[in-house]
Every structure is written in C-alpha cells, then in structure tokens.
Coordinates of C-alpha atoms and ligand atoms in Angstrom, one line a residue:
X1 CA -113.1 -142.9 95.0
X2 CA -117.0 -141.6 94.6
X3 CA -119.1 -141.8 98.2
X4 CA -123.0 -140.7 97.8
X5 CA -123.2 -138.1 100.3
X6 CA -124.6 -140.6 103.0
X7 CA -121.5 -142.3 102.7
X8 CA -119.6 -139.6 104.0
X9 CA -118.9 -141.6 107.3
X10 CA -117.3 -144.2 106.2
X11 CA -115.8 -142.6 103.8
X12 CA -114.4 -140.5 106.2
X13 CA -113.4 -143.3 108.7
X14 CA -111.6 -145.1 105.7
X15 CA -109.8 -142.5 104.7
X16 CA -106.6 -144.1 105.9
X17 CA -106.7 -147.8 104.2
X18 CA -106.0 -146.4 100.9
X19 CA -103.1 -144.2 99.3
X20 CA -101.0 -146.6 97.7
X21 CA -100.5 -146.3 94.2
X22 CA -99.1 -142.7 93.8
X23 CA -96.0 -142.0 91.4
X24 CA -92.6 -141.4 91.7
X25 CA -91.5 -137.7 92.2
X26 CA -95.1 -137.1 93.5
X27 CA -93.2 -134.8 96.2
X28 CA -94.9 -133.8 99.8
X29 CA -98.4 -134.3 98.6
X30 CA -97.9 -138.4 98.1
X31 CA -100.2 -139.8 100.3
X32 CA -102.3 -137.6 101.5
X33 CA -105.9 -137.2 101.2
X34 CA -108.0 -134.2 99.3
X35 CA -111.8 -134.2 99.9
X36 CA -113.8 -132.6 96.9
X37 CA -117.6 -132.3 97.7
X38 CA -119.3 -132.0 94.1
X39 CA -122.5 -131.8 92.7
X40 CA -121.2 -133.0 89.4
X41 CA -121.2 -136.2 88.1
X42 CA -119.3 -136.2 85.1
X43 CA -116.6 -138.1 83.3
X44 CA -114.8 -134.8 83.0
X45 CA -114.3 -134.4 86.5
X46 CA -113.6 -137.9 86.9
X47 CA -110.9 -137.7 84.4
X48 CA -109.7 -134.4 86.0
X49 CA -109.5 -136.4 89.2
X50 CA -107.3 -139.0 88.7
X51 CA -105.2 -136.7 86.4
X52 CA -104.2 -135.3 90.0
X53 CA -103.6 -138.4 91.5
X54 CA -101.2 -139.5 89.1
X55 CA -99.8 -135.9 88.8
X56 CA -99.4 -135.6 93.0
X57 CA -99.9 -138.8 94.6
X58 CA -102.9 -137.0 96.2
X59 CA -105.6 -139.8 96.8
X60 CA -109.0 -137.9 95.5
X61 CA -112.1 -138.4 97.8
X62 CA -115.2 -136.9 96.4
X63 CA -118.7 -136.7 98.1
X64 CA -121.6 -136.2 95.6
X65 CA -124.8 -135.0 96.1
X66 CA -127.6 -132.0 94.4
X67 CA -126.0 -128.6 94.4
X68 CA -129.0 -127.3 97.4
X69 CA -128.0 -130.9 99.3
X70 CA -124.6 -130.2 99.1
X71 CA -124.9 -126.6 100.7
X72 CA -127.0 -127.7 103.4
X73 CA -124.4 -131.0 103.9
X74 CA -121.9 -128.4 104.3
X75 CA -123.5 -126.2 107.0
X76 CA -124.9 -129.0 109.2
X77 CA -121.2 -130.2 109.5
X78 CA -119.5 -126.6 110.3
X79 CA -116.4 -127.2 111.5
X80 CA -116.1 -131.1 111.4
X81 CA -116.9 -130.5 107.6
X82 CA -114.3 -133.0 106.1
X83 CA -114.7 -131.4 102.6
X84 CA -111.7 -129.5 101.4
X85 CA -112.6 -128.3 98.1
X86 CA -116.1 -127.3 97.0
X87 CA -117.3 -127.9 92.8
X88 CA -121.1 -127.1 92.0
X89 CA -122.5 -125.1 88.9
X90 CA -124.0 -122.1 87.9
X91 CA -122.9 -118.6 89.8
X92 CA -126.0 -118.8 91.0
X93 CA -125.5 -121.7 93.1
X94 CA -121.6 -120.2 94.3
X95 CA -123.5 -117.4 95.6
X96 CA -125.6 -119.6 97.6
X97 CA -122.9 -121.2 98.8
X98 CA -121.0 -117.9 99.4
X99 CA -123.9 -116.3 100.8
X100 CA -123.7 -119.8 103.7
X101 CA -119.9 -118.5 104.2
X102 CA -118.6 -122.2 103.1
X103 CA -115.9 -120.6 101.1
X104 CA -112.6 -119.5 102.2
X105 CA -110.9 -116.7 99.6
X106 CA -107.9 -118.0 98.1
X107 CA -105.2 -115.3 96.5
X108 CA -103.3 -117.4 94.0
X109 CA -101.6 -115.4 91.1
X110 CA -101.7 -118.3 88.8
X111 CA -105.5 -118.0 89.0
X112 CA -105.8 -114.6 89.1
X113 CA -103.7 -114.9 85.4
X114 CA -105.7 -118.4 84.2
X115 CA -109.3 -117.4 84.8
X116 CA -110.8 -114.2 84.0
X117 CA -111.9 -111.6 86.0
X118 CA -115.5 -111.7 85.2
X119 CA -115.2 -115.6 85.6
X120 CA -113.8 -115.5 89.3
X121 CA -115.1 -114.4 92.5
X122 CA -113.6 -111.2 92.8
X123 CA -112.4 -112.0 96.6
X124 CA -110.6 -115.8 95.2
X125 CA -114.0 -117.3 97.0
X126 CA -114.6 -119.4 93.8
X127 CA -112.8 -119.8 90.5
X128 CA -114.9 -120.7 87.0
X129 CA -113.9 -124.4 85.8
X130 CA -115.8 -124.4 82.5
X131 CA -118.4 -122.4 81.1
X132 CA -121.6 -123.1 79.7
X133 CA -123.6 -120.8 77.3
X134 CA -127.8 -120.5 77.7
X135 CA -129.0 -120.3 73.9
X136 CA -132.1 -121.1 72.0
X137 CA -132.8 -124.2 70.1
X138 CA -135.4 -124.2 66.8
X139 CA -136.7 -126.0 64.5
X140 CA -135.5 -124.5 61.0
X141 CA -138.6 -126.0 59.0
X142 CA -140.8 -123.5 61.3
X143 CA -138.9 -120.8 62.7
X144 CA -136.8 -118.4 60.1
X145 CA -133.3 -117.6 61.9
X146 CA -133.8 -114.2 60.3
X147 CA -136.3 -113.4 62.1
X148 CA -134.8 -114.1 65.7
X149 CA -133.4 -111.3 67.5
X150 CA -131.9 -112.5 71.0
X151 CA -133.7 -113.7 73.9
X152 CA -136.4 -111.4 73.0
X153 CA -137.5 -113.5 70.1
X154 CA -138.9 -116.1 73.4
X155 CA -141.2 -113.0 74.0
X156 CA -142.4 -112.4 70.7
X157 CA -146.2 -112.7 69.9
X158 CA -145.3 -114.7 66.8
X159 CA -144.3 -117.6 68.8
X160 CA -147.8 -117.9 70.7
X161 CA -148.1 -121.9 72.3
X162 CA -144.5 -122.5 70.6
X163 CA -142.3 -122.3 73.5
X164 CA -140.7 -124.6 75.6
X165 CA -138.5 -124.0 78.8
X166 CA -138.2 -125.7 82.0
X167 CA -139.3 -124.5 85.2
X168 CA -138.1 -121.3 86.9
X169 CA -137.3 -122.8 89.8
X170 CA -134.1 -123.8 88.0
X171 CA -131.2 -122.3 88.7
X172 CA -130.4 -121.7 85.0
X173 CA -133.1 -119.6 84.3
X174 CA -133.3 -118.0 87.6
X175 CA -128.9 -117.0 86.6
X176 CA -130.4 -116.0 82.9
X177 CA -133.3 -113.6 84.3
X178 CA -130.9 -112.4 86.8
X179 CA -128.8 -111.2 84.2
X180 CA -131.3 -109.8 82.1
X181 CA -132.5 -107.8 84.9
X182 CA -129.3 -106.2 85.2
X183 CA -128.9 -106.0 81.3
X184 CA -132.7 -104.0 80.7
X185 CA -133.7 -103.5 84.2
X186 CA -136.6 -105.0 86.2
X187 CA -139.2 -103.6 84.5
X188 CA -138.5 -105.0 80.6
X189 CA -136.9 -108.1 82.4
X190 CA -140.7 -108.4 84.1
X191 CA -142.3 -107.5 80.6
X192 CA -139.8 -110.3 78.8
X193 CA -140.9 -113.2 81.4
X194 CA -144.8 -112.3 81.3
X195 CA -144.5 -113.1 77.3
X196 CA -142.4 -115.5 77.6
X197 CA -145.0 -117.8 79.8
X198 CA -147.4 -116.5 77.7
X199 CA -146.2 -118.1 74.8
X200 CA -145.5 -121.7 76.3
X201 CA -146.6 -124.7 74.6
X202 CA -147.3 -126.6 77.9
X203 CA -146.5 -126.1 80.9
X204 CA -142.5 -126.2 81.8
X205 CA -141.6 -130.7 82.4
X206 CA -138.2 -132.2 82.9
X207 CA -134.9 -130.4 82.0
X208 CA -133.1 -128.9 79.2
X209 CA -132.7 -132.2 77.2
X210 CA -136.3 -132.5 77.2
X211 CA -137.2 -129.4 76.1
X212 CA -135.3 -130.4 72.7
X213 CA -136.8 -133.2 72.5
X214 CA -140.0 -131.8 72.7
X215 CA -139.0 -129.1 69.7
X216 CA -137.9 -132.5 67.7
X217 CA -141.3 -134.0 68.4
X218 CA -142.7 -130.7 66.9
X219 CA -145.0 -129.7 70.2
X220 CA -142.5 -126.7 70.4
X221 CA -140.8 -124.6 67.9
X222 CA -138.2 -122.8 70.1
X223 CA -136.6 -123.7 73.3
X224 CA -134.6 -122.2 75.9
X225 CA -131.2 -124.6 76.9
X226 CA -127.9 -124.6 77.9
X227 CA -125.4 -125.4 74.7
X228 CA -124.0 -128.9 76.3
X229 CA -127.2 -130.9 76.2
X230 CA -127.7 -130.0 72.7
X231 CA -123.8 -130.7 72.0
X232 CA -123.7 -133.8 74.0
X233 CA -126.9 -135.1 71.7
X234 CA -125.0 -134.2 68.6
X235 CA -121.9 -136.0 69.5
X236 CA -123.8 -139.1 70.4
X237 CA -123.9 -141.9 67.6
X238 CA -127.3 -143.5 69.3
X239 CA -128.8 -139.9 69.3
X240 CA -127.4 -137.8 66.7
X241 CA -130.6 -138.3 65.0
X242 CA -132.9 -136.2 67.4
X243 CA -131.1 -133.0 66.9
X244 CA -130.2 -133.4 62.8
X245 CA -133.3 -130.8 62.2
X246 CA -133.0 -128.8 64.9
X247 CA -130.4 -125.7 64.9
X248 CA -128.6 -123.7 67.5
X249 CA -129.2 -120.0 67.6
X250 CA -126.4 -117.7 69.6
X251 CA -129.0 -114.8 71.3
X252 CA -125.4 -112.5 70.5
X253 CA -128.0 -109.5 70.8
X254 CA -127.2 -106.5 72.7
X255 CA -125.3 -107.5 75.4
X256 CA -124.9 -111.0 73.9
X257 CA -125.0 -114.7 75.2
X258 CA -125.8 -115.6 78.7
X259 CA -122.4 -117.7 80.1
X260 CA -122.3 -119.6 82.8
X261 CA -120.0 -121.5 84.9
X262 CA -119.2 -124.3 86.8
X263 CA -116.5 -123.4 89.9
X264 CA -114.7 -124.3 92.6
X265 CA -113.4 -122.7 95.8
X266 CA -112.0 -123.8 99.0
X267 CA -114.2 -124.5 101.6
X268 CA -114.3 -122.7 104.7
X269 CA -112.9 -125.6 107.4
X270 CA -110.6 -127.4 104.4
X271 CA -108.3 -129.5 106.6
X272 CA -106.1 -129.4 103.8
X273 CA -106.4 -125.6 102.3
X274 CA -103.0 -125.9 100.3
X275 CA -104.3 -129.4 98.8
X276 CA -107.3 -127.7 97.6
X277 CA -105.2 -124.8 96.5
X278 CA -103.2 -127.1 93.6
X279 CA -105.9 -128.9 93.0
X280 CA -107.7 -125.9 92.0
X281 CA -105.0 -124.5 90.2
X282 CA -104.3 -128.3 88.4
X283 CA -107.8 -127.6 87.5
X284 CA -106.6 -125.1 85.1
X285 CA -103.9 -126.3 83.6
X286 CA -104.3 -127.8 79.7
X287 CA -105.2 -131.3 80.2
X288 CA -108.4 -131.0 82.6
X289 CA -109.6 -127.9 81.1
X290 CA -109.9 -130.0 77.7
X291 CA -111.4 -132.5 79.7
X292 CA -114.4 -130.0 80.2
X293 CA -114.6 -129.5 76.7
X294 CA -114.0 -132.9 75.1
X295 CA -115.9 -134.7 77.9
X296 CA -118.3 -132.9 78.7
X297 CA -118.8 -130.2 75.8
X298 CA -118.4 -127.1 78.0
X299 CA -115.9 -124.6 76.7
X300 CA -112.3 -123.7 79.1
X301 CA -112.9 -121.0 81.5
X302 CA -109.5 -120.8 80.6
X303 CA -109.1 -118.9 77.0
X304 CA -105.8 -119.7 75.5
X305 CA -106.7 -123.5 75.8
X306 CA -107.1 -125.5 72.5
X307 CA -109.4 -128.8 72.3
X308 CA -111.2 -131.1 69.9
X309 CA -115.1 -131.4 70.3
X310 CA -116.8 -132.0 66.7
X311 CA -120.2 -130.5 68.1
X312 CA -118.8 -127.2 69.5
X313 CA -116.7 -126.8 66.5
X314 CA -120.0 -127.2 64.8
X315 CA -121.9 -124.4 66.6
X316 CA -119.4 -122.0 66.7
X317 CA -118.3 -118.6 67.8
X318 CA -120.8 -116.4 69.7
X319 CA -121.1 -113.0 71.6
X320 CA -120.3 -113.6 75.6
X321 CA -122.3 -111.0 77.7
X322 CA -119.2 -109.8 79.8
X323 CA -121.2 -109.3 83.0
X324 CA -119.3 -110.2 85.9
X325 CA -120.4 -113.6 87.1
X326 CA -120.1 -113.1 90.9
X327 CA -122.8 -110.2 90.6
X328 CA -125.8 -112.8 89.6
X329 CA -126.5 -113.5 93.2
X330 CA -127.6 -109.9 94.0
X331 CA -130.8 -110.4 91.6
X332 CA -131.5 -114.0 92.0
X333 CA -134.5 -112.9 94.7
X334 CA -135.8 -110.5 91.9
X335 CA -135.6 -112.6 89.2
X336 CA -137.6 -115.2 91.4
X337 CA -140.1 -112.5 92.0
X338 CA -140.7 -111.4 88.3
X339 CA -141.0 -115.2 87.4
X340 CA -143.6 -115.6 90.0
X341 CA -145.7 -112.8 88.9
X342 CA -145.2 -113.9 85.5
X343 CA -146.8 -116.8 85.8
X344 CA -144.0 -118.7 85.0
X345 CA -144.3 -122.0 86.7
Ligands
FE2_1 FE1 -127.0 -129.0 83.4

C-alpha cells in the first residue's frame, strides 16, 4: 500500500484494518506491519515489495516523497517517526541522511557477505540495493569514440557549445564531482568543471532523459547521464527510436566509471528494527535484486546475481571506479563550491 507523504496520518492510523492475506508458514512476522519511507517510485521496488509480503506475511507500508522531503519528513517526526526502513538514491543523499543521524547501524553477516564493502556504509548505516553507472552519451555521426578519453573528453576544447548536462544542483553530478575531486584533487577537478560549463550548448534544463533527447535532436553532441535512462529508452518499443543513433560511451579511464547506488538502512526510531532487518536482507536475495535490473535497468549491488535486460546486455561491461561509496559525502560541499565558481548553473 503506497501513501504520498501527506498521507502518512492516515496511513498511520489505518495501519490496523489491513493484514489479511499473508501465506501459510509466513512464521512470527505474519501480520505485522513494516513501514518503508522511499523516495523511489518504481516498479522494482514495487515488485520487491510484495515479494516480501508473500515471502513473510509482513504487510508493506511505504511513504513516498523527494529524497530532500523525505530527510526533512524524517527529522520533524524524531521519535514518533513511524518509518522503519529508509530507501533513497545516490550516496550522496545517504550521507545527508546519515549526516541527520536517521540511520541506525545494522551488523548483519549476510550483508556484510552480499554487498560489497565499497557498496555499504562501513558502520551497517546503509546497504547499496542497486547501482547505477554516470556515463556519456553521443551522437556517433558527430563525435568519433576514438577520440574520447573519460570524463575529460566533457572538458575538451573540441566540444565547444556541444555539451549538455543538467544542473549541478543535482545530486548526480554533485556525487560524480565529488568523486572526481577525490580521484585528481580539487584543483584539476575545478579546472575539469570550468571547461565543462564552458563548453555547454545551453544552459543545463530538465533531467538526464532530456539531456538525450536533446543530443537526438542534434542541439548537443555529448551528454552527461546516468546508464538507466538511456537503457530504459532502449528497452521501450514507443521510444526505442530516439536512442537508435545515439551510443553509450563507458568513461573506464583512469580510475574508471562513476557508480552509484541506491540503499537502504534502518531508520533511527524503527518500531520494528528486526522487520527492517529481513526486509533489508530479502532485499538481496536473487529475486528482488533482478527486479532492479530487469525493472528498472540498474545492475545488482549484489555480484553473483544473474538477470535478463536486452539493453544492459547491449551496453556491456565497463571499468567501476572502486572508491568507497560512503566517502562521497565528505566532498559534496567542495564539489558544490568548484561548480559554483565554475559557472556551472
Ligand atoms: Fe534518476
């Protein structure tokens, strides 16, 4: 069951009328109740929901809301928060959260063997779900792939009014800058921004999906996105079309691709901490971690898992910068900064 967040009341207050329905065997958890507050909305997570409802009996509640909305939801309830477990993206928006002490650190060996290190907070106060990579989209009529050479290539001189991003108040870019300050240090990471804005087409407008649309329409050449909006568009019969002369290109230079994540973590007043534990730990188990990828064309935080996904199989393999995830936070001011005096709208 799916509340906007300013139905959290009554959601809330109706949180007895409705646990029927669970399965035989469903053990001690039949029946009760395991708030999620989530600032996704997809059918991934939907499907990962009711996969543990029918695994546990559990009846699922989820509030929804924007990943900042759901941080400041969380703090103005404190300790009458109802929520139990806490999904946003982007490490950059855990940290937030983390920084807000909503989490409470969870020590479960089955995570600490699913999930990778550099994919986990290193204290159990969030655990990747999925993973998303930050590449660069191009048109191959106008740009040679030859000539790319990583995230640099944004930078280049050659691609003067060719650009397109969106803005850098986005998390996205603000996790990718923060990472590239840690990769080449402040002052290259400064250098790289400067050019980057520099070389915009127009100013940044709308999201990721519009900045490929806008290399399809030819006002950009190149574009900085996150892999699942191109992926989603190539898996989609109605508008496959918009991405058949475009290309993916995997920035595996030096360090290699920027990954990101989407997590989970318990929240700090869970009323039902051991609830959120399994459902955590369901999260990455076979079935819902192919959900990610075959739903919503993010790849398994989880690397032994195998799935189906015609698009990703398409782009294939690429470089993953290692860095550890949880350490984005600590240059997400900078990163700011430097886009700021970049000029970098
Ligand atoms: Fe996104």
């Amino acid at each position: 069951m799916r509340f906007g967040i300013f139905g959290l009341v009554i959601a809330i207050l109706g949180l007895s009328a409705c646990s029927g329905g669970a399965p035989d065997g469903a053990g001690a958890s039949e029946g009760k109740v395991l708030v999620v507050f989530s600032s996704r909305h997809y059918d991934s997570d939907y499907a990962l929901y009711d996969a543990f409802e029918e695994a546990t009996g559990v009846d699922v509640r989820t509030i929804e809301a924007d990943g900042d909305l759901l941080v400041e939801r969380l703090k103005a309830d404190g300790k009458r928060s109802p929520a139990d477990v806490i999904v946003t993206v982007d490490a950059g928006r855990l940290w937030r959260a983390e920084q807000e002490g909503l989490f409470a650190p969870l020590d479960s060996a089955k995570l600490n063997e699913a999930v990778p290190a550099g994919m986990r907070h290193p204290d159990g106060l969030w655990f990747g779900l999925a993973k998303r990579a930050r590449v660069l989209v191009y048109a191959p009529d106008r740009v040679d792939e030859a000539k790319l050479t990583g995230y640099e290539s944004l930078a280049d001189p050659a691609f003067k009014g060719k650009v397109c991003a969106r803005s850098s108040g986005n998390i996205y870019n603000i996790s990718l800058l923060a990472a590239l300050i840690d990769r080449w240090g402040t002052e290259k990471a400064q250098e790289w921004a400067t050019n980057v804005a520099g070389n915009f087409a127009r100013d940044p407008l709308g999201g990721d999906t519009d900045q490929i649309k806008a290399v399809a329409a030819g006002e950009c050449d190149i574009a900085l996105v996150n892999h699942y909006y191109f992926a989603r568009l190539m898996n989609d019969e109605k508008d496959k079309g918009l991405v058949e002369n475009l290309a993916v290109y995997w920035p595996n230079a030096d360090a290699g691709v920027h990954v990101n994540l989407s997590g989970a973590g318990v929240a700090k007043n869970a009323p039902n901490p051991e609830l959120a534990r399994q459902f955590i730990e369901f999260a990455m188990t076979e079935q819902p971690q192919r959900f990610f990828a075959e739903l919503t064309n993010e790849y398994p935080v989880v690397p032994t898992i195998k799935y189906e996904n015609a698009a990703l199989e398409k782009l294939g393999e690429f470089k993953e910068d290692p860095i550890a995830l949880s350490k984005l936070g600590e240059n997400q001011a900078e990163a700011q900064r430097l886009f700021d005096r970049a000029g970098w709208p």
